[in-house]
């Protein structure tokens, strides 16, 4: 670049550079649509910094380099709001909302038009611009006066420090902590032995009040703006138009806001938002309905506490505080041992919750969760309720820490934890807790395909102690079966016949039926192609296993671990003794890989599948699991707190699946899996 001589040239160059950087910031942080690479952006910013270092007298307050100011502040100044920030009247039911609607309809001449907006669970903030430059950011406080937190709010990258509008401008909005930033922050806090924040709202409030803007900058706050005043008045005649103006000025507004012209449409919007809220990367605790027409707002006026022209419809609370009465271990089908908290019952998201998952022992240790503790419990949508944080102030001293036992609580086998994993597992296939599900899997259509076995029959067989493992099925006698409920001679004989026939099943069916972790129908078929007998498979080395397509380190390890467990070997012997001798596959048999060429991207936390499990499922059908969303992505599977990948999928119109939909698709494609 040519050296700049004249100071006026420098000033102009700086302004051009700043304008360019601002437009890229807007594209990146507000529109989510960058037009240059991060590296190119960094180069622009660096060039600006260099120039400003050489000409410090030309640094302006609204320069993109000035987001993170220098030194920490001592405390916060109190600022009196010129226009009070009133809170909104809350309603909790549709009849109450209907009352609000009727009152408005009665007091307006034409049928009222409303704007529905998501109520972001964050912190209200008022921003003051003078002649285009951000001067002051003030928290809502008590509505009359709040804290001046300008240096912290400036760190929000999507917030323009400069707007193309002169005079005195006030914009109001909600500052929040995106869910992934919240998770990251809490993990860090726990590692440092600090208290985790109970929810993103508390996290946002805590962050906005930090004294060091550099620390705030690392936490990645976000903001949505929702109202605008020029010299104390709304600049345009309707709320909708003011929202558009906010966008024109470069502010970020929530894209899900909507105009609503009837009570019916209001209720539909509530339903839709309720469905969407788990897939958003911020917490939403309700819907705000505002009368659109500003003149009508003025006519309706405000009480001393609330404006009469707006209302907040609150969703049933998704979080609450309860006490842990005990911690119990649950053994799943693959032997995964999950600690579960028994709670004093509480109402969450419209239902009574008395149990919540604690995920694993590592999580309990990190969060220092003890029996007797008061804890925050969160339940969103259909997801299993979970404990997020301990209320340590309420400890009385008699709370007992949890220790993970060495043995399975059901069958007393020593528990195992593969290196690098956090989940402990019971390795014993005959563990009674696993047995029921294992039996159902063994007889299922994709595995040994034995007709006549429903849950009711399997439960009876287990209750009466007639079956202790899948091999025992083959020793059942007709006179025994006849003693069972709803079982006649004819249906008993049919079942025995189905059992008899299954003994000659292809080897792949038996391998699948054994329920080896990470080994589904397709992998079982691959394995059967390579190892013609169960003996050959059970004695295969890790290296030999790795030669099979679709078998990676994890699958090979899982197979080795299965075939080195004495109780599993006993089962195999028993199966051979009762005459289960599977037929080797025909050499002509083709592998079926129904998902070949398909690309899946997982984002967010899935309700019950671990990420790598889900990815292995995709691979088991020949599909590919990739890390980033592009036009070539076939499906995005989105869980809780899905972030930018979900947004990208929506913008590229890539179909988005829930875990449930993914599992259905997987099953329909012939996949078989057992959840840990
Ligand atoms: Zn067990």
PDB file of N, CA and C in Angstrom, residues 566-648:
ATOM      1  N   UNK A 566     -16.647 -63.414  29.420  1.00  0.00           N
ATOM      2  CA  UNK A 566     -16.974 -64.830  29.646  1.00  0.00           C
ATOM      3  C   UNK A 566     -18.469 -65.121  29.561  1.00  0.00           C
ATOM      4  N   UNK A 567     -19.300 -64.187  30.070  1.00  0.00           N
ATOM      5  CA  UNK A 567     -20.733 -64.500  30.047  1.00  0.00           C
ATOM      6  C   UNK A 567     -21.271 -64.503  28.616  1.00  0.00           C
ATOM      7  N   UNK A 568     -20.676 -63.680  27.760  1.00  0.00           N
ATOM      8  CA  UNK A 568     -21.094 -63.702  26.358  1.00  0.00           C
ATOM      9  C   UNK A 568     -20.643 -65.003  25.683  1.00  0.00           C
ATOM     10  N   UNK A 569     -19.435 -65.462  26.034  1.00  0.00           N
ATOM     11  CA  UNK A 569     -18.940 -66.720  25.449  1.00  0.00           C
ATOM     12  C   UNK A 569     -19.812 -67.888  25.890  1.00  0.00           C
ATOM     13  N   UNK A 570     -20.245 -67.853  27.151  1.00  0.00           N
ATOM     14  CA  UNK A 570     -21.154 -68.893  27.638  1.00  0.00           C
ATOM     15  C   UNK A 570     -22.437 -68.896  26.815  1.00  0.00           C
ATOM     16  N   UNK A 571     -22.935 -67.682  26.531  1.00  0.00           N
ATOM     17  CA  UNK A 571     -24.163 -67.581  25.736  1.00  0.00           C
ATOM     18  C   UNK A 571     -23.954 -68.213  24.356  1.00  0.00           C
ATOM     19  N   UNK A 572     -22.810 -67.928  23.729  1.00  0.00           N
ATOM     20  CA  UNK A 572     -22.544 -68.481  22.395  1.00  0.00           C
ATOM     21  C   UNK A 572     -22.499 -70.004  22.443  1.00  0.00           C
ATOM     22  N   UNK A 573     -21.846 -70.536  23.502  1.00  0.00           N
ATOM     23  CA  UNK A 573     -21.807 -71.997  23.655  1.00  0.00           C
ATOM     24  C   UNK A 573     -23.207 -72.565  23.793  1.00  0.00           C
ATOM     25  N   UNK A 574     -24.003 -71.905  24.647  1.00  0.00           N
ATOM     26  CA  UNK A 574     -25.374 -72.372  24.855  1.00  0.00           C
ATOM     27  C   UNK A 574     -26.170 -72.362  23.562  1.00  0.00           C
ATOM     28  N   UNK A 575     -25.986 -71.305  22.782  1.00  0.00           N
ATOM     29  CA  UNK A 575     -26.710 -71.206  21.512  1.00  0.00           C
ATOM     30  C   UNK A 575     -26.335 -72.372  20.598  1.00  0.00           C
ATOM     31  N   UNK A 576     -25.045 -72.695  20.571  1.00  0.00           N
ATOM     32  CA  UNK A 576     -24.597 -73.815  19.747  1.00  0.00           C
ATOM     33  C   UNK A 576     -25.193 -75.116  20.266  1.00  0.00           C
ATOM     34  N   UNK A 577     -25.212 -75.282  21.600  1.00  0.00           N
ATOM     35  CA  UNK A 577     -25.754 -76.504  22.207  1.00  0.00           C
ATOM     36  C   UNK A 577     -27.214 -76.727  21.860  1.00  0.00           C
ATOM     37  N   UNK A 578     -28.005 -75.639  21.866  1.00  0.00           N
ATOM     38  CA  UNK A 578     -29.434 -75.811  21.564  1.00  0.00           C
ATOM     39  C   UNK A 578     -29.696 -75.898  20.069  1.00  0.00           C
ATOM     40  N   UNK A 579     -28.631 -75.866  19.275  1.00  0.00           N
ATOM     41  CA  UNK A 579     -28.792 -76.141  17.851  1.00  0.00           C
ATOM     42  C   UNK A 579     -28.890 -74.924  16.955  1.00  0.00           C
ATOM     43  N   UNK A 580     -28.549 -73.751  17.476  1.00  0.00           N
ATOM     44  CA  UNK A 580     -28.538 -72.584  16.592  1.00  0.00           C
ATOM     45  C   UNK A 580     -27.264 -72.641  15.770  1.00  0.00           C
ATOM     46  N   UNK A 581     -27.424 -72.986  14.482  1.00  0.00           N
ATOM     47  CA  UNK A 581     -26.219 -73.056  13.653  1.00  0.00           C
ATOM     48  C   UNK A 581     -26.494 -72.301  12.362  1.00  0.00           C
ATOM     49  N   UNK A 582     -26.155 -71.048  12.379  1.00  0.00           N
ATOM     50  CA  UNK A 582     -26.524 -70.190  11.258  1.00  0.00           C
ATOM     51  C   UNK A 582     -25.827 -70.592   9.969  1.00  0.00           C
ATOM     52  N   UNK A 583     -26.513 -70.279   8.873  1.00  0.00           N
ATOM     53  CA  UNK A 583     -25.924 -70.595   7.580  1.00  0.00           C
ATOM     54  C   UNK A 583     -25.027 -69.449   7.138  1.00  0.00           C
ATOM     55  N   UNK A 584     -23.843 -69.789   6.563  1.00  0.00           N
ATOM     56  CA  UNK A 584     -22.983 -68.719   6.059  1.00  0.00           C
ATOM     57  C   UNK A 584     -23.657 -68.034   4.874  1.00  0.00           C
ATOM     58  N   UNK A 585     -23.311 -66.804   4.609  1.00  0.00           N
ATOM     59  CA  UNK A 585     -23.987 -66.076   3.529  1.00  0.00           C
ATOM     60  C   UNK A 585     -23.615 -66.608   2.163  1.00  0.00           C
ATOM     61  N   UNK A 586     -24.533 -66.485   1.219  1.00  0.00           N
ATOM     62  CA  UNK A 586     -24.236 -66.815  -0.165  1.00  0.00           C
ATOM     63  C   UNK A 586     -23.193 -65.818  -0.657  1.00  0.00           C
ATOM     64  N   UNK A 587     -22.187 -66.305  -1.421  1.00  0.00           N
ATOM     65  CA  UNK A 587     -21.166 -65.373  -1.901  1.00  0.00           C
ATOM     66  C   UNK A 587     -21.763 -64.268  -2.773  1.00  0.00           C
ATOM     67  N   UNK A 588     -22.901 -64.564  -3.403  1.00  0.00           N
ATOM     68  CA  UNK A 588     -23.464 -63.576  -4.330  1.00  0.00           C
ATOM     69  C   UNK A 588     -24.200 -62.454  -3.593  1.00  0.00           C
ATOM     70  N   UNK A 589     -24.450 -62.694  -2.301  1.00  0.00           N
ATOM     71  CA  UNK A 589     -25.243 -61.716  -1.555  1.00  0.00           C
ATOM     72  C   UNK A 589     -24.618 -60.326  -1.601  1.00  0.00           C
ATOM     73  N   UNK A 590     -25.383 -59.388  -2.016  1.00  0.00           N
ATOM     74  CA  UNK A 590     -24.853 -58.036  -2.126  1.00  0.00           C
ATOM     75  C   UNK A 590     -25.097 -57.254  -0.838  1.00  0.00           C
ATOM     76  N   UNK A 591     -24.121 -56.455  -0.499  1.00  0.00           N
ATOM     77  CA  UNK A 591     -24.314 -55.559   0.635  1.00  0.00           C
ATOM     78  C   UNK A 591     -25.307 -54.483   0.234  1.00  0.00           C
ATOM     79  N   UNK A 592     -26.208 -54.161   1.146  1.00  0.00           N
ATOM     80  CA  UNK A 592     -27.103 -53.069   0.814  1.00  0.00           C
ATOM     81  C   UNK A 592     -26.713 -51.847   1.633  1.00  0.00           C
ATOM     82  N   UNK A 593     -26.429 -50.774   0.963  1.00  0.00           N
ATOM     83  CA  UNK A 593     -26.059 -49.532   1.634  1.00  0.00           C
ATOM     84  C   UNK A 593     -27.012 -48.435   1.162  1.00  0.00           C
ATOM     85  N   UNK A 594     -28.220 -48.429   1.751  1.00  0.00           N
ATOM     86  CA  UNK A 594     -29.263 -47.539   1.224  1.00  0.00           C
ATOM     87  C   UNK A 594     -28.911 -46.050   1.324  1.00  0.00           C
ATOM     88  N   UNK A 595     -27.980 -45.672   2.223  1.00  0.00           N
ATOM     89  CA  UNK A 595     -27.671 -44.250   2.381  1.00  0.00           C
ATOM     90  C   UNK A 595     -26.373 -43.861   1.666  1.00  0.00           C
ATOM     91  N   UNK A 596     -25.915 -44.739   0.771  1.00  0.00           N
ATOM     92  CA  UNK A 596     -24.685 -44.437   0.057  1.00  0.00           C
ATOM     93  C   UNK A 596     -24.832 -43.119  -0.686  1.00  0.00           C
ATOM     94  N   UNK A 597     -23.835 -42.232  -0.541  1.00  0.00           N
ATOM     95  CA  UNK A 597     -23.873 -40.941  -1.230  1.00  0.00           C
ATOM     96  C   UNK A 597     -24.610 -39.855  -0.466  1.00  0.00           C
ATOM     97  N   UNK A 598     -25.262 -40.235   0.654  1.00  0.00           N
ATOM     98  CA  UNK A 598     -25.987 -39.218   1.417  1.00  0.00           C
ATOM     99  C   UNK A 598     -25.093 -38.624   2.507  1.00  0.00           C
ATOM    100  N   UNK A 599     -25.261 -37.330   2.741  1.00  0.00           N
ATOM    101  CA  UNK A 599     -24.447 -36.629   3.741  1.00  0.00           C
ATOM    102  C   UNK A 599     -25.333 -36.104   4.861  1.00  0.00           C
ATOM    103  N   UNK A 600     -24.961 -36.398   6.100  1.00  0.00           N
ATOM    104  CA  UNK A 600     -25.706 -35.943   7.271  1.00  0.00           C
ATOM    105  C   UNK A 600     -24.833 -35.012   8.112  1.00  0.00           C
ATOM    106  N   UNK A 601     -25.462 -33.997   8.678  1.00  0.00           N
ATOM    107  CA  UNK A 601     -24.760 -33.126   9.628  1.00  0.00           C
ATOM    108  C   UNK A 601     -25.574 -33.102  10.921  1.00  0.00           C
ATOM    109  N   UNK A 602     -24.900 -33.338  12.054  1.00  0.00           N
ATOM    110  CA  UNK A 602     -25.580 -33.292  13.346  1.00  0.00           C
ATOM    111  C   UNK A 602     -25.219 -31.997  14.056  1.00  0.00           C
ATOM    112  N   UNK A 603     -26.219 -31.395  14.677  1.00  0.00           N
ATOM    113  CA  UNK A 603     -25.940 -30.170  15.424  1.00  0.00           C
ATOM    114  C   UNK A 603     -26.812 -30.110  16.668  1.00  0.00           C
ATOM    115  N   UNK A 604     -26.261 -29.565  17.721  1.00  0.00           N
ATOM    116  CA  UNK A 604     -26.998 -29.500  18.981  1.00  0.00           C
ATOM    117  C   UNK A 604     -26.944 -30.819  19.710  1.00  0.00           C
ATOM    118  N   UNK A 605     -27.555 -30.841  20.891  1.00  0.00           N
ATOM    119  CA  UNK A 605     -27.516 -32.044  21.716  1.00  0.00           C
ATOM    120  C   UNK A 605     -28.771 -32.853  21.441  1.00  0.00           C
ATOM    121  N   UNK A 606     -28.604 -34.096  20.977  1.00  0.00           N
ATOM    122  CA  UNK A 606     -29.761 -34.935  20.706  1.00  0.00           C
ATOM    123  C   UNK A 606     -30.288 -35.489  22.035  1.00  0.00           C
ATOM    124  N   UNK A 607     -31.616 -35.697  22.109  1.00  0.00           N
ATOM    125  CA  UNK A 607     -32.214 -36.083  23.394  1.00  0.00           C
ATOM    126  C   UNK A 607     -31.582 -37.328  24.006  1.00  0.00           C
ATOM    127  N   UNK A 608     -31.331 -38.388  23.211  1.00  0.00           N
ATOM    128  CA  UNK A 608     -30.828 -39.597  23.838  1.00  0.00           C
ATOM    129  C   UNK A 608     -29.702 -40.263  23.063  1.00  0.00           C
ATOM    130  N   UNK A 609     -29.361 -39.719  21.904  1.00  0.00           N
ATOM    131  CA  UNK A 609     -28.276 -40.324  21.123  1.00  0.00           C
ATOM    132  C   UNK A 609     -27.001 -39.523  21.325  1.00  0.00           C
ATOM    133  N   UNK A 610     -25.895 -40.225  21.509  1.00  0.00           N
ATOM    134  CA  UNK A 610     -24.641 -39.501  21.516  1.00  0.00           C
ATOM    135  C   UNK A 610     -24.255 -39.220  20.070  1.00  0.00           C
ATOM    136  N   UNK A 611     -23.518 -38.109  19.872  1.00  0.00           N
ATOM    137  CA  UNK A 611     -23.175 -37.697  18.534  1.00  0.00           C
ATOM    138  C   UNK A 611     -22.484 -38.809  17.746  1.00  0.00           C
ATOM    139  N   UNK A 612     -21.478 -39.443  18.377  1.00  0.00           N
ATOM    140  CA  UNK A 612     -20.715 -40.436  17.609  1.00  0.00           C
ATOM    141  C   UNK A 612     -21.549 -41.687  17.339  1.00  0.00           C
ATOM    142  N   UNK A 613     -22.511 -41.977  18.241  1.00  0.00           N
ATOM    143  CA  UNK A 613     -23.420 -43.093  17.983  1.00  0.00           C
ATOM    144  C   UNK A 613     -24.219 -42.814  16.726  1.00  0.00           C
ATOM    145  N   UNK A 614     -24.783 -41.596  16.689  1.00  0.00           N
ATOM    146  CA  UNK A 614     -25.628 -41.206  15.559  1.00  0.00           C
ATOM    147  C   UNK A 614     -24.819 -41.250  14.261  1.00  0.00           C
ATOM    148  N   UNK A 615     -23.546 -40.806  14.343  1.00  0.00           N
ATOM    149  CA  UNK A 615     -22.719 -40.801  13.140  1.00  0.00           C
ATOM    150  C   UNK A 615     -22.396 -42.216  12.681  1.00  0.00           C
ATOM    151  N   UNK A 616     -22.187 -43.104  13.674  1.00  0.00           N
ATOM    152  CA  UNK A 616     -21.926 -44.501  13.326  1.00  0.00           C
ATOM    153  C   UNK A 616     -23.156 -45.117  12.667  1.00  0.00           C
ATOM    154  N   UNK A 617     -24.337 -44.706  13.122  1.00  0.00           N
ATOM    155  CA  UNK A 617     -25.573 -45.207  12.511  1.00  0.00           C
ATOM    156  C   UNK A 617     -25.629 -44.816  11.044  1.00  0.00           C
ATOM    157  N   UNK A 618     -25.265 -43.560  10.767  1.00  0.00           N
ATOM    158  CA  UNK A 618     -25.274 -43.094   9.382  1.00  0.00           C
ATOM    159  C   UNK A 618     -24.313 -43.935   8.544  1.00  0.00           C
ATOM    160  N   UNK A 619     -23.110 -44.159   9.102  1.00  0.00           N
ATOM    161  CA  UNK A 619     -22.110 -44.930   8.352  1.00  0.00           C
ATOM    162  C   UNK A 619     -22.546 -46.374   8.156  1.00  0.00           C
ATOM    163  N   UNK A 620     -23.308 -46.897   9.146  1.00  0.00           N
ATOM    164  CA  UNK A 620     -23.720 -48.299   9.047  1.00  0.00           C
ATOM    165  C   UNK A 620     -24.620 -48.516   7.835  1.00  0.00           C
ATOM    166  N   UNK A 621     -25.235 -47.461   7.325  1.00  0.00           N
ATOM    167  CA  UNK A 621     -26.071 -47.604   6.135  1.00  0.00           C
ATOM    168  C   UNK A 621     -25.369 -47.040   4.900  1.00  0.00           C
ATOM    169  N   UNK A 622     -24.076 -46.788   5.025  1.00  0.00           N
ATOM    170  CA  UNK A 622     -23.305 -46.335   3.870  1.00  0.00           C
ATOM    171  C   UNK A 622     -23.274 -44.830   3.695  1.00  0.00           C
ATOM    172  N   UNK A 623     -23.939 -44.084   4.594  1.00  0.00           N
ATOM    173  CA  UNK A 623     -23.955 -42.625   4.494  1.00  0.00           C
ATOM    174  C   UNK A 623     -22.706 -42.019   5.090  1.00  0.00           C
ATOM    175  N   UNK A 624     -22.618 -40.710   4.962  1.00  0.00           N
ATOM    176  CA  UNK A 624     -21.450 -39.997   5.443  1.00  0.00           C
ATOM    177  C   UNK A 624     -21.911 -38.956   6.458  1.00  0.00           C
ATOM    178  N   UNK A 625     -21.170 -38.845   7.569  1.00  0.00           N
ATOM    179  CA  UNK A 625     -21.481 -37.814   8.552  1.00  0.00           C
ATOM    180  C   UNK A 625     -20.413 -36.739   8.448  1.00  0.00           C
ATOM    181  N   UNK A 626     -20.836 -35.520   8.110  1.00  0.00           N
ATOM    182  CA  UNK A 626     -19.859 -34.453   7.920  1.00  0.00           C
ATOM    183  C   UNK A 626     -20.058 -33.354   8.950  1.00  0.00           C
ATOM    184  N   UNK A 627     -19.105 -32.450   9.011  1.00  0.00           N
ATOM    185  CA  UNK A 627     -19.113 -31.437  10.053  1.00  0.00           C
ATOM    186  C   UNK A 627     -19.774 -30.125   9.661  1.00  0.00           C
ATOM    187  N   UNK A 628     -19.820 -29.831   8.362  1.00  0.00           N
ATOM    188  CA  UNK A 628     -20.368 -28.525   8.020  1.00  0.00           C
ATOM    189  C   UNK A 628     -21.465 -28.653   6.967  1.00  0.00           C
ATOM    190  N   UNK A 629     -22.391 -27.710   7.051  1.00  0.00           N
ATOM    191  CA  UNK A 629     -23.552 -27.719   6.171  1.00  0.00           C
ATOM    192  C   UNK A 629     -23.219 -27.049   4.842  1.00  0.00           C
ATOM    193  N   UNK A 630     -23.573 -27.709   3.759  1.00  0.00           N
ATOM    194  CA  UNK A 630     -23.400 -27.086   2.450  1.00  0.00           C
ATOM    195  C   UNK A 630     -24.587 -27.489   1.592  1.00  0.00           C
ATOM    196  N   UNK A 631     -24.586 -27.027   0.353  1.00  0.00           N
ATOM    197  CA  UNK A 631     -25.654 -27.379  -0.556  1.00  0.00           C
ATOM    198  C   UNK A 631     -25.718 -28.878  -0.816  1.00  0.00           C
ATOM    199  N   UNK A 632     -24.614 -29.576  -0.522  1.00  0.00           N
ATOM    200  CA  UNK A 632     -24.579 -31.023  -0.788  1.00  0.00           C
ATOM    201  C   UNK A 632     -25.105 -31.839   0.385  1.00  0.00           C
ATOM    202  N   UNK A 633     -25.388 -31.179   1.506  1.00  0.00           N
ATOM    203  CA  UNK A 633     -25.882 -31.897   2.676  1.00  0.00           C
ATOM    204  C   UNK A 633     -27.283 -32.440   2.398  1.00  0.00           C
ATOM    205  N   UNK A 634     -27.496 -33.735   2.706  1.00  0.00           N
ATOM    206  CA  UNK A 634     -28.817 -34.315   2.474  1.00  0.00           C
ATOM    207  C   UNK A 634     -29.770 -33.950   3.603  1.00  0.00           C
ATOM    208  N   UNK A 635     -29.285 -34.107   4.863  1.00  0.00           N
ATOM    209  CA  UNK A 635     -30.121 -33.794   6.012  1.00  0.00           C
ATOM    210  C   UNK A 635     -29.290 -33.178   7.122  1.00  0.00           C
ATOM    211  N   UNK A 636     -29.902 -32.242   7.851  1.00  0.00           N
ATOM    212  CA  UNK A 636     -29.313 -31.785   9.100  1.00  0.00           C
ATOM    213  C   UNK A 636     -30.181 -32.333  10.219  1.00  0.00           C
ATOM    214  N   UNK A 637     -29.563 -33.016  11.189  1.00  0.00           N
ATOM    215  CA  UNK A 637     -30.308 -33.516  12.332  1.00  0.00           C
ATOM    216  C   UNK A 637     -30.018 -32.571  13.495  1.00  0.00           C
ATOM    217  N   UNK A 638     -31.069 -31.883  13.955  1.00  0.00           N
ATOM    218  CA  UNK A 638     -30.865 -30.831  14.945  1.00  0.00           C
ATOM    219  C   UNK A 638     -31.413 -31.230  16.298  1.00  0.00           C
ATOM    220  N   UNK A 639     -30.595 -31.072  17.326  1.00  0.00           N
ATOM    221  CA  UNK A 639     -31.031 -31.325  18.690  1.00  0.00           C
ATOM    222  C   UNK A 639     -31.185 -30.031  19.441  1.00  0.00           C
ATOM    223  N   UNK A 640     -31.133 -30.165  20.750  1.00  0.00           N
ATOM    224  CA  UNK A 640     -31.311 -29.009  21.610  1.00  0.00           C
ATOM    225  C   UNK A 640     -30.151 -28.034  21.417  1.00  0.00           C
ATOM    226  N   UNK A 641     -30.457 -26.762  21.470  1.00  0.00           N
ATOM    227  CA  UNK A 641     -29.443 -25.719  21.386  1.00  0.00           C
ATOM    228  C   UNK A 641     -28.630 -25.789  20.094  1.00  0.00           C
ATOM    229  N   UNK A 642     -29.304 -26.167  19.014  1.00  0.00           N
ATOM    230  CA  UNK A 642     -28.629 -26.153  17.724  1.00  0.00           C
ATOM    231  C   UNK A 642     -28.345 -24.706  17.346  1.00  0.00           C
ATOM    232  N   UNK A 643     -27.204 -24.452  16.771  1.00  0.00           N
ATOM    233  CA  UNK A 643     -26.815 -23.067  16.531  1.00  0.00           C
ATOM    234  C   UNK A 643     -26.729 -22.720  15.069  1.00  0.00           C
ATOM    235  N   UNK A 644     -25.542 -22.275  14.667  1.00  0.00           N
ATOM    236  CA  UNK A 644     -25.377 -21.698  13.342  1.00  0.00           C
ATOM    237  C   UNK A 644     -25.600 -22.732  12.232  1.00  0.00           C
ATOM    238  N   UNK A 645     -25.310 -24.012  12.529  1.00  0.00           N
ATOM    239  CA  UNK A 645     -25.504 -25.020  11.484  1.00  0.00           C
ATOM    240  C   UNK A 645     -26.983 -25.135  11.115  1.00  0.00           C
ATOM    241  N   UNK A 646     -27.842 -25.021  12.145  1.00  0.00           N
ATOM    242  CA  UNK A 646     -29.274 -25.079  11.882  1.00  0.00           C
ATOM    243  C   UNK A 646     -29.694 -23.882  11.040  1.00  0.00           C
ATOM    244  N   UNK A 647     -29.173 -22.722  11.417  1.00  0.00           N
ATOM    245  CA  UNK A 647     -29.510 -21.500  10.672  1.00  0.00           C
ATOM    246  C   UNK A 647     -29.091 -21.650   9.216  1.00  0.00           C
ATOM    247  N   UNK A 648     -27.892 -22.208   9.028  1.00  0.00           N
ATOM    248  CA  UNK A 648     -27.382 -22.369   7.674  1.00  0.00           C
ATOM    249  C   UNK A 648     -28.247 -23.355   6.881  1.00  0.00           C
TER     250      UNK A 648
END
